[in-house]
Coordinates of C-alpha atoms and ligand atoms in Angstrom, one line a residue:
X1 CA 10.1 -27.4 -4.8
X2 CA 6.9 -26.7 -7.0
X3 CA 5.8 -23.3 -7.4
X4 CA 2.9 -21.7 -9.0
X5 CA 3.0 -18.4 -10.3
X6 CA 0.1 -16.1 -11.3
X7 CA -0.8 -12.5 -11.5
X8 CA -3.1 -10.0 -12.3
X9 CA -1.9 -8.2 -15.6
X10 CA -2.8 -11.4 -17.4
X11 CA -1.4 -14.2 -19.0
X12 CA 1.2 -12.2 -21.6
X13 CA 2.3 -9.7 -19.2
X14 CA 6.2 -9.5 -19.2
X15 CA 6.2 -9.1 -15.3
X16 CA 5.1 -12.9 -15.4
X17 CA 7.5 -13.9 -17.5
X18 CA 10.3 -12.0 -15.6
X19 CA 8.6 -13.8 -12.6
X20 CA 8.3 -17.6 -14.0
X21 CA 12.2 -17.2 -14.9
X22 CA 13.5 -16.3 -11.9
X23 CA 11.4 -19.0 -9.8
X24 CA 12.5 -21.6 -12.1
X25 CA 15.9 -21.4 -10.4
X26 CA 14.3 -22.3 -7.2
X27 CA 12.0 -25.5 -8.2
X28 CA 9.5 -26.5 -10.9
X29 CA 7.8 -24.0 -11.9
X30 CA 3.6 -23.6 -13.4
X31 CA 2.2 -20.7 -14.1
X32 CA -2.0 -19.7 -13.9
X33 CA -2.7 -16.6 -14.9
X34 CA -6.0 -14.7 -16.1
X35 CA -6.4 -14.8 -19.5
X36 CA -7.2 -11.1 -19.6
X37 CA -6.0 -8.2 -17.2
X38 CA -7.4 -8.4 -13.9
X39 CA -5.7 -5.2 -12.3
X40 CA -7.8 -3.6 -9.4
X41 CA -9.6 -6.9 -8.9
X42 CA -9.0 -7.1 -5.5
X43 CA -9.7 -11.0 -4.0
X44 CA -12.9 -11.0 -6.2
X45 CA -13.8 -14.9 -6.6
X46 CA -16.3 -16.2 -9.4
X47 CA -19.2 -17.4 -8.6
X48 CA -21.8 -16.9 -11.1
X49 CA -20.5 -18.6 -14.3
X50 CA -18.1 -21.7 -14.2
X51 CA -14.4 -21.2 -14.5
X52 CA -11.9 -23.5 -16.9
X53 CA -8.2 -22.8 -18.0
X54 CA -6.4 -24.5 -20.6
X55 CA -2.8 -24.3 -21.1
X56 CA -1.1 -21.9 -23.7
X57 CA 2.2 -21.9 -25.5
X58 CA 5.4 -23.1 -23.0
X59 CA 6.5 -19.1 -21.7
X60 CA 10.3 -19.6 -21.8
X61 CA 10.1 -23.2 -21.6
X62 CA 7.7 -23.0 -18.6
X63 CA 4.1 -24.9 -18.4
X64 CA 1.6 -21.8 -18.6
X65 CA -2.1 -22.0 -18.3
X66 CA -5.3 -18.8 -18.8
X67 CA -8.2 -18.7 -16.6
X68 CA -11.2 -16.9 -17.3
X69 CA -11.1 -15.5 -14.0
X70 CA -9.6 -13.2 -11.1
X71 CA -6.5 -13.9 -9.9
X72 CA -7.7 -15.6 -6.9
X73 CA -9.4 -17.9 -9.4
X74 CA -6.3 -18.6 -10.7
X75 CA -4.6 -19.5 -7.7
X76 CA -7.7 -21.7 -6.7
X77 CA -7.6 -23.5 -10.3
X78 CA -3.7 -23.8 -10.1
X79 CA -3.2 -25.5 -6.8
X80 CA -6.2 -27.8 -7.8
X81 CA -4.9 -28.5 -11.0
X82 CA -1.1 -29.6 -8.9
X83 CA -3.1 -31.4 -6.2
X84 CA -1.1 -28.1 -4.1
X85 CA 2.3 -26.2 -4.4
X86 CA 5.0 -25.4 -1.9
X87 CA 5.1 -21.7 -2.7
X88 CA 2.6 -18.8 -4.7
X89 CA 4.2 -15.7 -6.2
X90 CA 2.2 -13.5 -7.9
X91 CA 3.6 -11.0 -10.4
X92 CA 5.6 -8.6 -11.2
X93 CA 2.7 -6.1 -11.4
X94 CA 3.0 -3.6 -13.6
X95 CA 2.8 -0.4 -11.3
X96 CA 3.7 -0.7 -7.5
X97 CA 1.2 -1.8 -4.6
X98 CA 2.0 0.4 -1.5
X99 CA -0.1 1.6 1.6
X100 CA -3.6 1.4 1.0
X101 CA -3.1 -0.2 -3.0
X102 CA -3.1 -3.2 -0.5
X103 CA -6.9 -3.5 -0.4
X104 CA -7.3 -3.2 -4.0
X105 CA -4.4 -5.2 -5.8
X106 CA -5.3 -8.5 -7.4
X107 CA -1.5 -9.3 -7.4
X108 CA -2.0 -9.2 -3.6
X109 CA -5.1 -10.9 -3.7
X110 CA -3.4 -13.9 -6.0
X111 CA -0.4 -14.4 -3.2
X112 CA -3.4 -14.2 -0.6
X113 CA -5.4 -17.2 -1.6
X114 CA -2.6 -19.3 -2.2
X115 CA -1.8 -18.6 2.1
X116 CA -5.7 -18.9 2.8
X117 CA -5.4 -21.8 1.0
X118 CA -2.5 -23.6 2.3
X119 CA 0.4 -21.9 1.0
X120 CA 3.2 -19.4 1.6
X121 CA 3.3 -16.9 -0.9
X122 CA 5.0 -13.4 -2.5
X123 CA 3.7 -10.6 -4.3
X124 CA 5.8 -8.8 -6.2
X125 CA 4.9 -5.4 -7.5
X126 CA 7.4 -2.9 -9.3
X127 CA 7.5 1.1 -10.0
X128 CA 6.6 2.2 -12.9
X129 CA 8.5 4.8 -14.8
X130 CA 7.2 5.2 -18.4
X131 CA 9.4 3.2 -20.2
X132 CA 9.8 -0.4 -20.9
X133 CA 10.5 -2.6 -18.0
X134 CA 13.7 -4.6 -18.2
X135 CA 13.8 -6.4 -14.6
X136 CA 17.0 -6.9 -15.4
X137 CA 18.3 -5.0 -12.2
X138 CA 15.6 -6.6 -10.2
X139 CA 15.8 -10.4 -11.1
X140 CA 18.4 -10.6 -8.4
X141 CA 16.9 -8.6 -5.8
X142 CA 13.8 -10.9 -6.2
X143 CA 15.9 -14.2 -6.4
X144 CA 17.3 -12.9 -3.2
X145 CA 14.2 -12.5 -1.8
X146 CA 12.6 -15.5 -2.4
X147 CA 15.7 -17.0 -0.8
X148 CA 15.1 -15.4 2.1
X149 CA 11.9 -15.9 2.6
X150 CA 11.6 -19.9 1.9
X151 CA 14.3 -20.5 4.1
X152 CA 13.4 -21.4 7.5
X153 CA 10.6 -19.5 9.9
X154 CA 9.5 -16.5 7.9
X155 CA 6.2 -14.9 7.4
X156 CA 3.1 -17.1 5.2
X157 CA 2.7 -13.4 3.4
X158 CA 5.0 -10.8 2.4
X159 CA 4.3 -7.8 -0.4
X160 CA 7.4 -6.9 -2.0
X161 CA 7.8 -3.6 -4.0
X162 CA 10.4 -2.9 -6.7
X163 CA 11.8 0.3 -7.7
X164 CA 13.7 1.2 -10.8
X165 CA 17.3 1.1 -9.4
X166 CA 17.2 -1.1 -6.3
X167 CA 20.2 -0.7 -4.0
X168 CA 18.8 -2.6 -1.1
X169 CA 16.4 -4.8 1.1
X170 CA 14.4 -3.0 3.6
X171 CA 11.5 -4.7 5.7
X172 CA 8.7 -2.0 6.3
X173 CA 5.4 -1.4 7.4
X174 CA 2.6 -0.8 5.4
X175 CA 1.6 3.5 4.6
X176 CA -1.7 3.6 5.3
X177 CA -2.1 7.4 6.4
X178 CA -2.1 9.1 3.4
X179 CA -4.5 8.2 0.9
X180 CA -6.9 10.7 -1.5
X181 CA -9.8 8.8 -3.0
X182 CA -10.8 11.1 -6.1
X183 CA -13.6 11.0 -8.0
X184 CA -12.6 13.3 -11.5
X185 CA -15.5 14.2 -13.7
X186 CA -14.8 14.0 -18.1
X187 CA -16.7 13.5 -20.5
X188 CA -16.7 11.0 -23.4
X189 CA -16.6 11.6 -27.2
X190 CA -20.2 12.0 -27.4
X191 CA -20.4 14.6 -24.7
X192 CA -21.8 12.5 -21.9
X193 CA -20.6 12.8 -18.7
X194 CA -18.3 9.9 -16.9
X195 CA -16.1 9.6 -14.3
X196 CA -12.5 8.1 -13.0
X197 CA -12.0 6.8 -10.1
X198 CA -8.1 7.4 -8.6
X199 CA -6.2 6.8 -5.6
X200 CA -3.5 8.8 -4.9
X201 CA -1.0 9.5 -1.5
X202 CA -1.7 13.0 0.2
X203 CA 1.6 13.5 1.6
X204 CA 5.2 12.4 1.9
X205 CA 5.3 9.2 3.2
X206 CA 6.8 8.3 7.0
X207 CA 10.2 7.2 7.7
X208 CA 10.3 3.2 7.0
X209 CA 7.2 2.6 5.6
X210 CA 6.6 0.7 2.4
X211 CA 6.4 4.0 0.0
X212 CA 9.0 5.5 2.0
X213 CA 11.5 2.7 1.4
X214 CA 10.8 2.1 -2.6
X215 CA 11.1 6.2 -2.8
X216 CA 14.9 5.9 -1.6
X217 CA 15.7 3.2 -3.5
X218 CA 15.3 -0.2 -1.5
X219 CA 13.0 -3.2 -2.1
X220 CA 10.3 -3.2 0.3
X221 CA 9.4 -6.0 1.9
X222 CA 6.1 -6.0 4.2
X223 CA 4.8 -9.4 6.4
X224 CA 1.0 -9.0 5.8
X225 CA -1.6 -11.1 7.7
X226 CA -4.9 -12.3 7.2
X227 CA -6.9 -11.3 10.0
X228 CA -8.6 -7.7 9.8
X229 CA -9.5 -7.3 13.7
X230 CA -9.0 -4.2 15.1
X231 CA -7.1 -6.1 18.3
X232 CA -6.7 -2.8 20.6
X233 CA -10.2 -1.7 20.6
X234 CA -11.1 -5.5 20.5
X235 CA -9.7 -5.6 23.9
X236 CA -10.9 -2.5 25.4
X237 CA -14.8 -3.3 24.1
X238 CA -14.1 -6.5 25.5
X239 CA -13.0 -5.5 28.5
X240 CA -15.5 -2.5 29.2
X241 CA -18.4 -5.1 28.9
X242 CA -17.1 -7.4 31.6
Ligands
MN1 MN1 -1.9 -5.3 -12.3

């Protein structure tokens, strides 16, 4: 099985490394990553200036290669440069990607291409809690998981979040309800005004979704899929104008 592995933190992010190791018990593993982080990205492509990559010191013993891209770049370049792969994981992030960090992650957007482009992929994403992460409690959680998921008819796309102390598997469903889009006004050394951005969840999160399940402890697993149509009121409009 060949696998390419990429992410968004960039090419010396320990996440990847964590990643690459675990993958390599699965197949032969490559990795693409950005040579520079990429977090918040989203599945931005590049378009205006050429891209090339060129391969960096073995990580763990594993054939690694930066891109002067986004991680969907990277993807794109990997697979090209493998003439294709039989699976894409993307990660570990460095933060989690839950509910509505869907439409911004560029670890998302890395698995992504690789299924728009052919090929079943994973994102993995893990909590952050201040310290130093180990993955050492993880690795197995995510070995299981890839296990799962390349054996026999399972979804093309699945986003995976880690906590700190896993004591499960759950599947769940994306938290989309909750979200606070803040704008927060500073200023800078100089005393000119900027802002920041943030995202943050409103509320406690409902029973079985994705932030619900990595709050008490379980790896979330969440089947994500391609097409953005809206199919209830698809059908309704539809069927109103017949
Ligand atoms: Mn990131």
């Amino acid at each position: 099985m060949r696998i390419l592995v990429s992410n968004d933190d960039g090419i010396f992010s320990p996440g990847l490394t964590a990643l690459a190791e675990v993958a390599s018990q699965f197949g032969e593993v490559v990795i693409f990553a950005p040579d520079f982080e990429q977090s918040a990205v989203g599945h931005a492509i590049t378009i205006q200036r050429p891209l090339n990559y060129h391969p960096v010191k073995m990580i763990k013993g594993i054939e690694a290669y930066r891109v002067n891209g986004t991680p969907a770049d990277c993807v794109a370049m990997g697979l090209y440069h493998l003439g294709g792969a039989d699976l894409v994981l993307s990660g570990i992030n460095l933060g989690s990607n839950l509910g509505s960090d869907i439409w911004h992650s560029g670890t998302i957007a890395a698995a992504k291409q690789g299924v728009l482009l052919g090929v079943q992929a994973i994102a993995f994403s893990q909590v952050l809690n201040g310290a130093e992460p180990t993955y050492q409690k993880q690795k197995p959680y995510i070995a299981d998981v890839i296990q799962m998921l390349i054996d026999g008819d399972q979804p093309r796309l699945v986003n995976v979040n880690l906590p700190n102390d896993p004591q499960g598997i759950r599947w769940a469903y994306q938290s989309v309800r909750q979200y606070n889009g803040k704008v927060v006004k500073s200023q800078d050394p100089l005393g000119r005004q900027h802002y920041w951005f943030s995202a943050i969840p409103l509320t406690e999160p409902d029973e079985n979704s994705d932030r619900w399940a990595v709050d008490n402890g379980f790896v979330s697993l969440t089947p994500l899929r391609l097409s953005l149509t809206d199919d209830e009121w698809l059908v309704k409009l539809s069927n109103n104008s017949e």
